[in-house]
CSV table of C-alpha atoms in Angstrom, one decimal:
chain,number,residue,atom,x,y,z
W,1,UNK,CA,12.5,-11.8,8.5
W,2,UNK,CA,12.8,-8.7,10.8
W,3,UNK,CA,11.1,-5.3,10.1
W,4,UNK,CA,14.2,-3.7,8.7
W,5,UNK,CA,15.2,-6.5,6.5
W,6,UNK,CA,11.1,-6.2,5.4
W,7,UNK,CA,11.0,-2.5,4.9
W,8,UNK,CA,14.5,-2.8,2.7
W,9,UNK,CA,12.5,-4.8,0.2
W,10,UNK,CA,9.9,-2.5,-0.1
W,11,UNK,CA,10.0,-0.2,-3.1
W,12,UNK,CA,8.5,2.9,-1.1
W,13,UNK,CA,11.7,2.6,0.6
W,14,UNK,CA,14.6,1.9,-2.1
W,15,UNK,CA,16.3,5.3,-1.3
W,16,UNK,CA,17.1,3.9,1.7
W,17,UNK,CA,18.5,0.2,0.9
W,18,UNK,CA,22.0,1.5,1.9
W,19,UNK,CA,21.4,3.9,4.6
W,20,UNK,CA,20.3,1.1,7.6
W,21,UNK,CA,19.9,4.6,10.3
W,22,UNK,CA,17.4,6.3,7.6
W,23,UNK,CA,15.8,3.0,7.9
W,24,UNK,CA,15.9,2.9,11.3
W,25,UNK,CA,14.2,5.9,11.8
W,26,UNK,CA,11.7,4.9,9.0
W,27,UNK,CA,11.1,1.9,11.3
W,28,UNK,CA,10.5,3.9,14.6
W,29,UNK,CA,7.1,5.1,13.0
W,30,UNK,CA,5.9,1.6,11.8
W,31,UNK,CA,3.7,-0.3,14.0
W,32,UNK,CA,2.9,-4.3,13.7
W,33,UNK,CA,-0.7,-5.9,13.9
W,34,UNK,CA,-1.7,-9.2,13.3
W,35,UNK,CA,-4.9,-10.4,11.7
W,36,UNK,CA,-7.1,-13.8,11.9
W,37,UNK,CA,-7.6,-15.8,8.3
W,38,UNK,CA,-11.1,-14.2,6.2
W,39,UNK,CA,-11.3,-10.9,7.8
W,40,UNK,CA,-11.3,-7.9,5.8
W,41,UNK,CA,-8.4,-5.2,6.8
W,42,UNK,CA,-9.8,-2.4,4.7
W,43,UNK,CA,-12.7,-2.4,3.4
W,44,UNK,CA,-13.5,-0.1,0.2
W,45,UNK,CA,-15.7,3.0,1.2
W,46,UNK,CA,-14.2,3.7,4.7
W,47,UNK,CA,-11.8,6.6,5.7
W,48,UNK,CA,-8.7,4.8,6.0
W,49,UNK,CA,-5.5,6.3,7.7
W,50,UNK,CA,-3.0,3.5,7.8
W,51,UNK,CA,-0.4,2.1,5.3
W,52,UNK,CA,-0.1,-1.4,5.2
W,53,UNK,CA,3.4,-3.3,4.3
W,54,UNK,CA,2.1,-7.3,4.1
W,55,UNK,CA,5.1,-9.2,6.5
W,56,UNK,CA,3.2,-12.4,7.0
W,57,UNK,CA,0.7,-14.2,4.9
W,58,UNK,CA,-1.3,-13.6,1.8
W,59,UNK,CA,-4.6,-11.3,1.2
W,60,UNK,CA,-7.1,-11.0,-1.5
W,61,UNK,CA,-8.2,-7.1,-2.8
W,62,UNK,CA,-11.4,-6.8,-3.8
W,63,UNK,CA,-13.6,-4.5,-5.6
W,64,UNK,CA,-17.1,-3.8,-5.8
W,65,UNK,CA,-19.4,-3.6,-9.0
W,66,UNK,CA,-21.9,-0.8,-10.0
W,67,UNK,CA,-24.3,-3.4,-8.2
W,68,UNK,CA,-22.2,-3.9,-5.1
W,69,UNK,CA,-21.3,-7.5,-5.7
W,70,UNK,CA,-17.6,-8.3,-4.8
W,71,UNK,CA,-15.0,-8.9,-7.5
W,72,UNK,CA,-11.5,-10.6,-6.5
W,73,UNK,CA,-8.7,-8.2,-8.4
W,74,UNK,CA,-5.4,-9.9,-7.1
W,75,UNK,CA,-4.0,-12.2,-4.6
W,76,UNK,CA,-1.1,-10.8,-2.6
W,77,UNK,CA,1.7,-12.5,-0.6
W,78,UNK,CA,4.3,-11.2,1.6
W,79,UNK,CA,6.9,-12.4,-0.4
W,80,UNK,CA,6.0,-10.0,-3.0
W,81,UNK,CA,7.1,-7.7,-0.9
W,82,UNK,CA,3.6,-5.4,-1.4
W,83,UNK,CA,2.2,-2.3,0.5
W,84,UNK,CA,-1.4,-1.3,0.1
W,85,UNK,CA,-3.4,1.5,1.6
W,86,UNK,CA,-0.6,4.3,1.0
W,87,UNK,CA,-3.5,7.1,-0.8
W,88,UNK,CA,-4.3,7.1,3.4
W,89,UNK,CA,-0.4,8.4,3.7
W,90,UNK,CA,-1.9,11.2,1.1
W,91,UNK,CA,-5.3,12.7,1.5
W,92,UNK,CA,-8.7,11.9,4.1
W,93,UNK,CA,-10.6,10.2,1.3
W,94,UNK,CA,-12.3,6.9,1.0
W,95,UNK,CA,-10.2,3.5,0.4
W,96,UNK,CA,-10.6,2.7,-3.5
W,97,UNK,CA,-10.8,-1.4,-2.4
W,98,UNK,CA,-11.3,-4.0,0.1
W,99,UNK,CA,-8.0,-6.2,1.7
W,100,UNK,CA,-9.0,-9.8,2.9
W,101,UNK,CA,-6.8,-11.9,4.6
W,102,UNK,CA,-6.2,-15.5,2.9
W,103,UNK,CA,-4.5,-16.6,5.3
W,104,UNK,CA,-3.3,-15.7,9.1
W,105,UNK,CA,-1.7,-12.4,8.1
W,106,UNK,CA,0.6,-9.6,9.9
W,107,UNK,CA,1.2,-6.7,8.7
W,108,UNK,CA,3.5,-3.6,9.3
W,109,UNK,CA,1.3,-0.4,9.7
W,110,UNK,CA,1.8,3.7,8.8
W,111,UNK,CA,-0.4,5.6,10.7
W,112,UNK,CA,-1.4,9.1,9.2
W,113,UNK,CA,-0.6,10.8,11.6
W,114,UNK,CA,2.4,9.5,12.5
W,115,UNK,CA,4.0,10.2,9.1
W,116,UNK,CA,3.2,13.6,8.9
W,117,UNK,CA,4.9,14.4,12.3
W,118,UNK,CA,7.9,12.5,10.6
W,119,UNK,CA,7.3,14.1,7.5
W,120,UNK,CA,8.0,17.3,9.4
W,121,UNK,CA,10.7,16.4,11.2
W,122,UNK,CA,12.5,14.0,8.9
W,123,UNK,CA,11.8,16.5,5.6
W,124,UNK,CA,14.4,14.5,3.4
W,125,UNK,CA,13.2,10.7,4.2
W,126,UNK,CA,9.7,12.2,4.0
W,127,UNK,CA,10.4,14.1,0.3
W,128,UNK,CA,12.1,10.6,-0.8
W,129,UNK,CA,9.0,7.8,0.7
W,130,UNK,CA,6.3,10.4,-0.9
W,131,UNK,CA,8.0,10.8,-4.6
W,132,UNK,CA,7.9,7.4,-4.5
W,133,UNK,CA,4.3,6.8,-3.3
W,134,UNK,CA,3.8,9.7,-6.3
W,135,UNK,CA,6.0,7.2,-8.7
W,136,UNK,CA,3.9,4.1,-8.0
W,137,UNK,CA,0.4,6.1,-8.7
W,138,UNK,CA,1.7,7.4,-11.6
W,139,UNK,CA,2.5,4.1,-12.8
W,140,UNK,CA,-1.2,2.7,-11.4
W,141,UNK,CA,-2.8,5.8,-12.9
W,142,UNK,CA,-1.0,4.7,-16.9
W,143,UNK,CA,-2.1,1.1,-16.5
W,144,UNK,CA,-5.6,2.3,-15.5
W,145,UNK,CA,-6.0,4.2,-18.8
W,146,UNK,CA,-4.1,1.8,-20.7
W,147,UNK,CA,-6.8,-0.7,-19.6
W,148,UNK,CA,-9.5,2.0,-20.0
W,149,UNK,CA,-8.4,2.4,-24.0
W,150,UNK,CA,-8.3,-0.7,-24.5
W,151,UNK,CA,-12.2,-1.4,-23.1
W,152,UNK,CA,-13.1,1.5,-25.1
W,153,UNK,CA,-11.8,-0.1,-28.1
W,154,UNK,CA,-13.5,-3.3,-27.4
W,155,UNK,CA,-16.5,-2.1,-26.7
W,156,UNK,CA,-17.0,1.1,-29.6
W,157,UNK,CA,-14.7,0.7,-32.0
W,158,UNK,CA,-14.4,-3.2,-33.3
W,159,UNK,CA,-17.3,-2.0,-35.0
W,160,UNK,CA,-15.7,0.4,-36.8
């Protein structure tokens, strides 16, 4: 699969399913890195400023307990056609989880950087990719509390 036939699957990017040049500009900015099975790509506490789109292979994210022990949260595959790391598109802050590669893995990268210079000179594609990061934590942020009620209830109120 080539980059612009990967990018047109991913959802950060459905604005532009149609539109091959917006794509191709899209595409200017993305870089591609390879990575060895069992390394970890992100791990949870650093600064990260790259995106990740997942073009080869599969990965595991992980989080860490209270105690610091690992926990396995999802497998990932390319054909999923997944991104991870996109908060670093967002802010300076800490990644929220570890990526470990399963396999022999390549991945399409966003630098920071490089997205706000396109950002600024690409206002419209920019507006579109970032209501759409905006869209997907939205939908993260309603599962997270959906999950959070429903621990709550588990825990306090089966008493009840």
């Amino acid at each position: 699969m080539t980059k612009l036939e990967r990018l047109k699957g991913i959802s950060l990017f459905s604005s532009f399913r149609d539109e091959e040049s917006m794509l191709k500009e899209i595409e200017e900015i993305v870089q591609e890195k390879k990575y060895p099975a069992h390394c970890y790509i992100i791990n949870e506490g650093e600064v990260g400023t790259n995106m990740f789109i997942l073009s080869k292979g599969n990965v595991r994210v992980e989080k860490k307990t209270l105690l610091g022990d690992s926990f396995p949260v999802v497998n990932l595959s390319a054909d999923m056609n997944v991104f991870f790391g996109e908060m670093a598109l967002l802010d300076n802050d800490q990644r929220s989880a570890s990526v470990f590669t399963l396999t022999e893995t390549e991945c399409y990268l966003i630098d920071k950087h490089d997205f706000d210079d396109f950002c600024f000179n690409k206002p419209y594609i920019g507006y579109q990719i970032i209501r759409q990061i905006a869209t997907s934590l939205a939908g993260k942020l309603r599962k997270t509390t959906h999950d959070s009620l429903i621990l709550i209830q588990a825990l306090c109120c089966d008493n009840i």
